[in-house]
Coordinates of C-alpha atoms and ligand atoms in Angstrom, one line a residue:
M1 CA -213.9 158.2 25.3
T2 CA -212.0 154.9 24.8
Q3 CA -213.1 153.2 21.5
K4 CA -213.9 149.5 21.5
V5 CA -214.4 147.0 18.8
T6 CA -216.8 144.1 19.4
I7 CA -216.4 140.8 17.7
T8 CA -218.7 137.8 17.9
I9 CA -217.5 134.3 17.1
D10 CA -219.7 131.2 17.6
G11 CA -222.2 133.3 19.5
K12 CA -219.6 134.5 22.0
T13 CA -218.9 138.3 22.0
T14 CA -215.6 139.8 22.9
E15 CA -214.7 143.5 23.3
L16 CA -211.4 144.7 22.0
P17 CA -209.9 148.1 23.0
V18 CA -208.6 150.5 20.4
L19 CA -205.2 152.0 21.1
A20 CA -204.8 155.7 20.1
A21 CA -201.9 156.7 17.9
T22 CA -200.3 160.2 18.3
E23 CA -200.4 160.4 14.4
G24 CA -202.1 158.2 11.9
K25 CA -204.3 155.2 12.4
N26 CA -205.4 153.8 15.8
V27 CA -205.1 150.1 16.1
V28 CA -207.4 147.3 17.5
D29 CA -205.6 145.6 20.4
V30 CA -206.1 141.9 19.7
R31 CA -203.9 140.7 22.5
G32 CA -206.8 139.6 24.6
L33 CA -208.0 137.1 21.9
I34 CA -205.7 134.3 23.0
A35 CA -207.5 134.1 26.3
E36 CA -210.7 133.3 24.3
G37 CA -208.8 130.7 22.2
I38 CA -208.9 132.9 19.1
F39 CA -206.1 133.8 16.7
T40 CA -206.0 136.2 13.8
Y41 CA -204.7 135.5 10.3
D42 CA -202.6 138.0 8.5
P43 CA -199.9 136.6 6.1
G44 CA -197.4 139.3 5.2
F45 CA -198.6 141.4 8.2
L46 CA -200.8 143.6 5.9
S47 CA -203.2 144.5 8.7
T48 CA -200.9 144.0 11.7
A49 CA -199.0 146.5 13.9
S50 CA -196.3 144.3 15.4
C51 CA -195.2 146.8 18.1
D52 CA -195.6 150.4 19.2
S53 CA -192.7 152.8 18.3
K54 CA -191.8 156.4 18.7
I55 CA -189.1 156.5 16.0
T56 CA -190.5 156.9 12.5
Y57 CA -193.9 157.9 11.2
I58 CA -195.2 157.1 7.7
D59 CA -198.5 158.1 6.1
G60 CA -198.4 156.1 2.9
D61 CA -201.5 157.8 1.4
A62 CA -200.3 161.3 2.1
G63 CA -196.7 160.5 1.2
I64 CA -195.3 161.6 4.6
L65 CA -192.2 160.2 6.2
M66 CA -190.9 161.7 9.5
Y67 CA -188.0 160.7 11.7
R68 CA -188.8 161.6 15.4
G69 CA -191.3 164.1 14.0
Y70 CA -189.0 165.8 11.5
P71 CA -190.1 165.6 7.8
I72 CA -187.6 163.7 5.7
E73 CA -187.5 166.6 3.2
Q74 CA -186.1 168.9 5.9
L75 CA -183.6 166.4 7.1
A76 CA -182.4 165.6 3.6
D77 CA -182.0 169.3 2.8
N78 CA -180.4 170.5 6.0
S79 CA -178.9 167.7 8.0
N80 CA -176.2 165.0 7.5
H81 CA -176.3 161.3 8.1
L82 CA -174.5 161.3 11.5
E83 CA -176.8 164.0 12.8
V84 CA -179.8 162.0 11.7
A85 CA -178.3 158.8 13.3
Y86 CA -178.0 160.8 16.6
L87 CA -181.6 161.9 16.2
L88 CA -182.9 158.4 15.6
L89 CA -180.9 156.9 18.5
N90 CA -181.6 159.7 21.0
G91 CA -185.0 161.1 20.0
E92 CA -183.7 164.7 19.7
L93 CA -181.4 166.6 17.4
P94 CA -178.0 167.0 19.1
T95 CA -176.7 170.3 20.5
P96 CA -173.3 171.3 19.0
T97 CA -171.5 169.7 22.0
E98 CA -173.5 166.5 21.7
Y99 CA -172.9 166.4 18.0
E100 CA -169.2 166.8 18.4
S101 CA -168.9 164.1 21.0
F102 CA -171.1 161.7 18.9
V103 CA -169.0 162.2 15.8
A104 CA -165.8 161.7 17.9
S105 CA -167.2 158.5 19.3
I106 CA -168.1 157.2 15.8
K107 CA -164.6 158.1 14.5
G108 CA -163.1 156.3 17.5
H109 CA -164.9 153.1 16.6
Q110 CA -164.2 152.9 12.9
D111 CA -161.3 150.6 12.9
I112 CA -161.6 146.8 12.6
D113 CA -159.4 144.6 14.7
Q114 CA -156.4 143.5 12.6
N115 CA -156.9 139.7 13.2
F116 CA -160.6 140.0 12.5
Q117 CA -159.8 141.4 9.1
G118 CA -158.6 137.9 8.2
I119 CA -162.3 136.8 8.0
F120 CA -162.4 138.2 4.5
N121 CA -159.7 135.7 3.3
G122 CA -162.3 133.0 3.8
F123 CA -164.5 134.4 1.1
T124 CA -164.1 133.8 -2.7
Q125 CA -163.0 136.8 -4.7
G126 CA -165.9 138.1 -6.7
A127 CA -168.4 137.0 -4.0
H128 CA -171.3 139.5 -3.6
P129 CA -170.3 142.0 -0.8
M130 CA -173.7 141.5 0.9
S131 CA -172.8 137.9 1.7
M132 CA -169.5 139.0 3.3
I133 CA -171.1 141.9 5.2
G134 CA -173.7 139.7 6.9
A135 CA -171.1 137.2 8.0
A136 CA -168.7 140.0 9.1
I137 CA -171.3 141.7 11.2
S138 CA -172.4 138.5 12.8
G139 CA -168.7 137.8 13.4
L140 CA -168.4 141.0 15.5
A141 CA -170.2 139.2 18.2
S142 CA -167.1 137.1 18.6
L143 CA -165.2 140.2 19.5
Y144 CA -167.8 141.9 21.7
H145 CA -170.1 139.2 23.1
E146 CA -168.6 139.1 26.6
E147 CA -168.7 142.8 27.1
T148 CA -172.2 143.3 25.7
D149 CA -175.0 143.3 28.4
I150 CA -178.2 143.8 26.4
D151 CA -180.0 144.8 29.7
N152 CA -177.5 147.7 30.2
A153 CA -178.5 150.9 28.4
Q154 CA -174.9 152.1 28.1
D155 CA -173.8 148.9 26.6
R156 CA -176.6 149.1 24.1
M157 CA -175.5 152.6 23.1
T158 CA -171.9 151.5 22.7
T159 CA -173.1 148.7 20.4
A160 CA -175.0 151.2 18.4
H161 CA -172.0 153.5 18.0
R162 CA -169.8 150.5 17.1
L163 CA -172.2 149.3 14.4
I164 CA -172.7 152.8 12.8
A165 CA -168.9 153.3 12.9
K166 CA -167.8 149.9 11.6
I167 CA -170.3 149.2 8.9
P168 CA -168.6 151.5 6.3
T169 CA -165.2 149.9 7.1
L170 CA -166.6 146.4 6.8
A171 CA -168.5 147.2 3.6
A172 CA -165.5 148.7 2.0
M173 CA -163.4 145.7 3.0
A174 CA -165.9 143.4 1.4
Y175 CA -165.8 145.4 -1.7
K176 CA -162.0 145.6 -1.8
H177 CA -161.7 141.9 -1.1
G178 CA -164.1 141.1 -3.9
R179 CA -161.9 143.0 -6.3
G180 CA -158.7 141.6 -4.9
E181 CA -157.5 145.1 -3.8
A182 CA -155.7 146.1 -0.6
F183 CA -157.9 147.5 2.3
I184 CA -157.7 151.2 3.0
A185 CA -157.9 152.2 6.7
P186 CA -160.6 154.7 7.9
D187 CA -159.5 158.3 7.8
D188 CA -160.7 160.5 10.7
S189 CA -160.2 163.7 8.7
L190 CA -163.1 162.8 6.3
S191 CA -166.8 162.9 6.7
Y192 CA -168.8 159.7 7.1
A193 CA -169.7 159.5 3.4
E194 CA -166.2 160.7 2.2
N195 CA -164.5 158.1 4.4
F196 CA -166.7 155.3 2.9
L197 CA -166.0 156.4 -0.6
N198 CA -162.3 156.7 0.0
M199 CA -162.1 153.3 1.6
C200 CA -163.9 151.8 -1.5
F201 CA -162.3 153.8 -4.3
G202 CA -159.1 155.2 -2.9
T203 CA -155.7 153.6 -3.5
A204 CA -153.7 152.4 -0.5
G205 CA -150.9 154.8 0.3
E206 CA -152.4 157.7 -1.7
A207 CA -154.1 160.8 -0.3
P208 CA -157.9 160.8 -0.4
N209 CA -159.4 162.3 -3.5
V210 CA -163.2 162.2 -3.1
S211 CA -165.6 164.2 -5.3
P212 CA -167.7 166.5 -3.1
T213 CA -170.7 166.0 -5.4
I214 CA -170.6 162.2 -5.0
A215 CA -170.0 162.5 -1.3
A216 CA -173.0 164.8 -0.9
A217 CA -175.3 162.5 -3.0
M218 CA -174.1 159.6 -1.0
D219 CA -174.8 161.3 2.3
K220 CA -178.3 162.2 1.1
I221 CA -178.9 158.6 0.1
F222 CA -177.9 157.5 3.6
I223 CA -180.3 159.9 5.2
L224 CA -183.2 158.8 3.0
H225 CA -182.6 155.2 3.9
A226 CA -181.8 155.7 7.6
D227 CA -185.2 154.3 8.9
H228 CA -188.5 153.2 7.6
E229 CA -190.4 151.9 10.6
Q230 CA -191.4 148.2 10.6
N231 CA -190.1 147.2 7.1
A232 CA -189.0 143.6 6.5
S233 CA -185.4 144.0 7.6
T234 CA -186.2 146.1 10.7
S235 CA -188.9 143.6 11.7
T236 CA -186.3 140.9 11.3
V237 CA -183.9 142.7 13.6
R238 CA -186.7 143.1 16.2
M239 CA -187.8 139.5 15.8
A240 CA -184.2 138.1 16.2
G241 CA -183.5 140.6 19.0
S242 CA -186.6 139.5 20.9
T243 CA -184.9 136.1 21.6
D244 CA -182.2 138.1 23.5
C245 CA -179.6 137.1 21.0
N246 CA -176.4 139.0 20.6
P247 CA -177.1 142.4 18.9
Y248 CA -174.6 141.8 16.1
A249 CA -176.4 138.6 15.3
A250 CA -179.8 140.4 15.2
I251 CA -178.4 143.0 12.9
A252 CA -176.9 140.4 10.6
A253 CA -180.3 138.9 10.3
G254 CA -181.6 142.3 9.2
V255 CA -178.8 142.5 6.6
S256 CA -180.0 139.1 5.1
A257 CA -183.6 140.3 4.9
L258 CA -182.5 143.6 3.3
W259 CA -180.6 141.8 0.5
G260 CA -183.8 140.5 -1.2
P261 CA -184.8 142.2 -4.5
S262 CA -188.3 143.0 -3.1
H263 CA -186.5 145.1 -0.4
G264 CA -183.1 146.6 -0.4
G265 CA -181.8 144.5 -3.3
A266 CA -184.2 146.5 -5.6
N267 CA -181.7 149.3 -6.4
E268 CA -179.3 146.7 -7.8
A269 CA -182.2 144.9 -9.5
V270 CA -183.3 148.2 -11.2
L271 CA -179.9 148.4 -12.9
D272 CA -179.9 144.7 -13.9
M273 CA -183.4 145.3 -15.4
L274 CA -182.3 148.5 -17.3
N275 CA -179.3 146.5 -18.7
E276 CA -181.7 143.7 -19.7
I277 CA -184.0 146.1 -21.5
G278 CA -180.9 147.7 -23.1
D279 CA -182.6 150.1 -25.5
E280 CA -185.5 152.6 -25.4
S281 CA -187.2 150.6 -28.2
R282 CA -187.7 147.6 -25.8
V283 CA -189.3 149.5 -22.9
E284 CA -192.9 148.8 -24.0
E285 CA -192.1 145.1 -24.4
F286 CA -190.9 145.0 -20.7
V287 CA -193.9 147.1 -19.5
N288 CA -196.2 144.5 -21.1
K289 CA -194.3 141.7 -19.5
A290 CA -194.8 143.4 -16.1
K291 CA -198.5 143.6 -16.7
D292 CA -198.8 140.0 -17.8
K293 CA -200.2 137.8 -15.0
N294 CA -198.6 134.7 -16.5
D295 CA -195.2 136.3 -16.3
P296 CA -193.4 136.7 -12.9
F297 CA -191.5 139.7 -14.2
K298 CA -192.0 142.9 -12.1
L299 CA -190.8 146.4 -12.9
M300 CA -188.0 146.8 -10.3
G301 CA -188.1 150.1 -8.5
F302 CA -191.9 150.4 -8.8
G303 CA -194.5 149.9 -6.1
H304 CA -194.4 149.9 -2.3
R305 CA -196.3 148.2 0.4
V306 CA -197.0 151.4 2.3
Y307 CA -196.7 154.3 -0.2
K308 CA -199.8 154.4 -2.5
N309 CA -199.5 157.9 -4.0
F310 CA -195.9 158.7 -4.0
D311 CA -192.7 157.8 -2.0
P312 CA -191.5 161.0 -0.4
R313 CA -187.9 159.6 -0.4
A314 CA -188.3 159.1 -4.2
T315 CA -189.3 162.7 -4.6
V316 CA -186.2 164.0 -2.8
M317 CA -184.1 161.4 -4.7
Q318 CA -185.6 162.3 -8.0
D319 CA -184.5 166.0 -7.7
S320 CA -181.1 164.9 -6.5
C321 CA -180.9 162.4 -9.3
H322 CA -181.7 164.9 -12.1
A323 CA -179.2 167.4 -10.6
V324 CA -176.5 164.7 -10.5
L325 CA -177.3 163.6 -14.1
A326 CA -177.0 167.2 -15.3
E327 CA -173.8 167.8 -13.4
Q328 CA -172.2 164.6 -14.6
G329 CA -173.3 165.4 -18.1
V330 CA -174.7 161.9 -18.5
E331 CA -178.4 162.6 -19.2
D332 CA -178.0 161.1 -22.7
E333 CA -176.4 157.9 -21.5
P334 CA -178.5 155.1 -23.2
L335 CA -179.3 153.3 -19.9
L336 CA -180.6 156.5 -18.3
K337 CA -182.7 157.2 -21.4
V338 CA -184.3 153.7 -20.9
A339 CA -185.0 154.7 -17.3
Q340 CA -186.6 158.0 -18.2
K341 CA -188.8 156.3 -20.9
L342 CA -189.8 153.5 -18.4
E343 CA -190.7 156.1 -15.8
K344 CA -192.9 158.0 -18.3
I345 CA -194.7 155.0 -19.6
A346 CA -195.3 153.5 -16.2
R347 CA -196.7 156.8 -14.9
E348 CA -199.2 157.0 -17.8
D349 CA -200.3 153.4 -18.0
S350 CA -203.6 152.5 -16.4
Y351 CA -202.2 149.2 -15.0
F352 CA -199.7 151.1 -12.8
I353 CA -202.1 154.0 -12.1
E354 CA -204.9 151.7 -10.9
R355 CA -202.6 149.7 -8.7
K356 CA -200.9 152.9 -7.4
L357 CA -197.5 151.7 -8.5
Y358 CA -195.1 154.6 -8.5
P359 CA -191.3 154.8 -8.9
N360 CA -189.9 154.2 -5.4
I361 CA -186.6 155.4 -3.9
D362 CA -184.7 152.4 -5.3
F363 CA -185.5 153.5 -8.9
Y364 CA -183.9 156.9 -8.4
S365 CA -181.1 155.8 -6.1
G366 CA -180.1 153.1 -8.5
I367 CA -180.0 155.5 -11.4
T368 CA -178.1 158.2 -9.3
L369 CA -175.5 155.7 -8.1
K370 CA -175.0 154.4 -11.7
A371 CA -174.6 158.0 -12.9
V372 CA -171.9 158.8 -10.4
G373 CA -170.0 155.6 -11.3
I374 CA -170.8 153.4 -8.3
P375 CA -170.5 149.7 -9.2
T376 CA -173.8 147.9 -9.1
E377 CA -172.8 145.4 -6.5
L378 CA -172.4 148.2 -4.0
F379 CA -175.9 149.5 -4.3
T380 CA -177.5 147.3 -1.6
V381 CA -174.4 147.8 0.5
I382 CA -175.1 151.5 0.5
F383 CA -178.7 150.9 1.6
T384 CA -177.3 148.7 4.4
L385 CA -175.0 151.6 5.6
G386 CA -177.9 154.0 5.5
R387 CA -180.3 151.7 7.4
M388 CA -177.9 150.8 10.2
P389 CA -179.0 153.6 12.6
G390 CA -182.6 152.6 12.0
W391 CA -182.1 149.0 12.8
I392 CA -180.1 149.5 15.9
T393 CA -182.5 152.2 17.2
H394 CA -185.4 149.8 16.8
W395 CA -183.5 147.1 18.6
N396 CA -182.6 149.5 21.4
E397 CA -186.2 150.8 21.6
M398 CA -187.5 147.3 22.0
L399 CA -185.0 146.3 24.7
S400 CA -185.7 149.5 26.6
E401 CA -189.3 148.5 27.4
P402 CA -190.8 145.2 28.4
Y403 CA -191.1 142.9 25.4
K404 CA -192.1 139.4 24.4
I405 CA -190.3 136.9 22.2
A406 CA -191.8 137.2 18.7
R407 CA -193.7 134.0 18.1
P408 CA -196.5 134.2 15.5
R409 CA -199.1 131.5 15.2
Q410 CA -200.4 129.8 12.0
L411 CA -203.5 128.5 10.3
Y412 CA -202.8 124.7 9.9
L413 CA -203.9 123.3 6.6
G414 CA -202.0 120.0 6.6
E415 CA -203.1 116.4 7.2
S416 CA -205.2 115.4 10.1
K417 CA -203.9 112.6 12.4
R418 CA -203.0 109.4 10.6
D419 CA -201.1 106.3 11.5
F420 CA -197.5 105.6 10.4
K421 CA -197.1 102.7 7.9
N422 CA -193.8 100.8 7.8
L423 CA -191.8 101.1 4.6
A424 CA -192.8 97.7 3.3
E425 CA -196.5 98.6 3.6
R426 CA -196.3 101.8 1.5
Ligands
LIG1 N1 -194.4 145.6 -11.4 C1 -195.6 145.1 -11.8 N2 -196.6 144.9 -11.1 C2 -196.5 145.1 -9.8 C3 -195.3 145.6 -9.2 C4 -194.3 145.9 -10.0 N3 -193.1 146.4 -9.5 N4 -195.5 145.7 -7.8 C5 -196.8 145.3 -7.6 N5 -197.4 144.9 -8.7 C6 -198.8 144.5 -8.9 C7 -199.0 143.1 -8.3 O1 -198.8 142.1 -9.3 C8 -200.4 143.2 -7.8 O2 -201.2 143.1 -9.0 P1 -202.7 142.4 -8.9 O3 -203.5 143.2 -7.9 O4 -203.3 142.4 -10.3 O5 -202.5 141.0 -8.4 C9 -200.5 144.6 -7.3 O6 -199.6 145.3 -8.1 C10 -200.3 144.8 -5.8 O7 -199.0 144.3 -5.5 P2 -198.6 143.5 -4.3 O8 -197.5 142.5 -4.6 O9 -199.8 142.9 -3.5 O10 -197.9 144.6 -3.4 P3 -197.1 144.4 -2.1 O11 -197.4 145.5 -1.2 O12 -197.2 143.0 -1.5 O13 -195.5 144.5 -2.6 C11 -193.5 145.4 -3.4 C12 -194.8 145.7 -2.6 C13 -192.5 146.6 -3.1 C14 -192.8 144.1 -2.8 C15 -193.8 145.2 -4.9 O14 -194.4 146.4 -5.4 C16 -192.5 144.9 -5.7 O15 -192.1 143.7 -5.7 N6 -191.9 145.9 -6.3 C17 -190.7 145.8 -7.1 C18 -189.5 145.6 -6.1 C19 -189.1 147.0 -5.5 O16 -188.9 148.0 -6.2 N7 -188.9 146.9 -4.2 C20 -188.4 148.1 -3.4 C21 -189.4 148.6 -2.4 S1 -188.9 150.2 -1.8 C22 -187.5 149.9 -0.9 C23 -187.8 149.4 0.5 O17 -188.4 150.2 1.3 O18 -187.5 148.3 0.7

């Protein structure tokens, strides 16, 4: 039987249908309210489903994350990032032939037009790579605008392949430019993660020499970040895309949203925080700062809007993190000891327990990346690479069905009508 919710405002009763989910919570369909002249109020979208989607399912209370129905733990253990990207984009895992042709397509799109590479010369050396990446992705529209028909499914898929293929190259160029080093061209013989690492840390003219441990850790980080349903950056991509703008511009908007320390910038912020704490003896002082309502300081890498028991990505990342620390022999590094003490105190402290604040993926990914020697300014860039398949899949999903321009309303709390006074009268 179809469920309904009845609301009464000013004596007038309206019935709202309840839409059934295949997994998780059903939602009250409030679309009919506008006809009654009623709007809902939900800053930060805490209670609002902005769309329907078939891509990713999260149960924050049970700590479940699935891409297209596959549990993240199984994908992290058995798959690789390009296979996961295919799954997200197409809805099914690829057959061997489909996988081969997808990988070939990605490798075929990795290069960046020689003239376009000059865009990096406009950026100051030492600039944060995220600032350059956003601009460079947006700039891709200048190369592909004319040949991208967003109403054509094939064009949308080509755009998706291009973005997944080119983001490691652009990210590595941003990194190399920041350090004043020569770019390294993509290498078809390497895996996705190896190629990215080689383009960042290799030396032009020398044969690739990428650590298999670091490449495997990187690929797992990419998989764990590949999608996360309607998070801030994905919602930004959908919102920008709903105006029918060029897809590269919509993705660039997502990159900007991801950069913030409350979102993808948290992995970098975790390391900044650990550096600021500096020594195990100061951990308690910082935990107290985080608990102090008069202090804006928050423990970076703790808490999540959706996960209220544990973050399943953090669980996978935690295991991988400890394995990497042991393998690299850096468990005793002072900063990592600070991290371990912080995690222990926060897990035992009633403030964090009552508010269900657990270490999130950024806590462990930040520490893992630090342990394998990745420079801090690349942390959020790595999140960006990982999230690209998710963003473009959501954009494609939205454009594949009828959609409306995203245009929220507001609760106006400003002045009522008043008459203008000339300058001399004020
Ligand atoms: N340290 C200290 N207190 C915190 C923290 C924290 N990291 N996070 C939340 N709280 C407190 C907050 O002050 C509030 O307390 P009270 O109820 O007394 O007012 C309570 O916990 C609820 O917090 P909230 O701000 O209402 O929660 P939210 O869902 O709006 O925010 C969050 C979620 C992730 C933005 C927030 O927890 C945060 O800023 N964490 C640190 C940044 C971080 O690690 N972000 C990465 C998120 S995971 C990667 C991703 O998916 O993007």
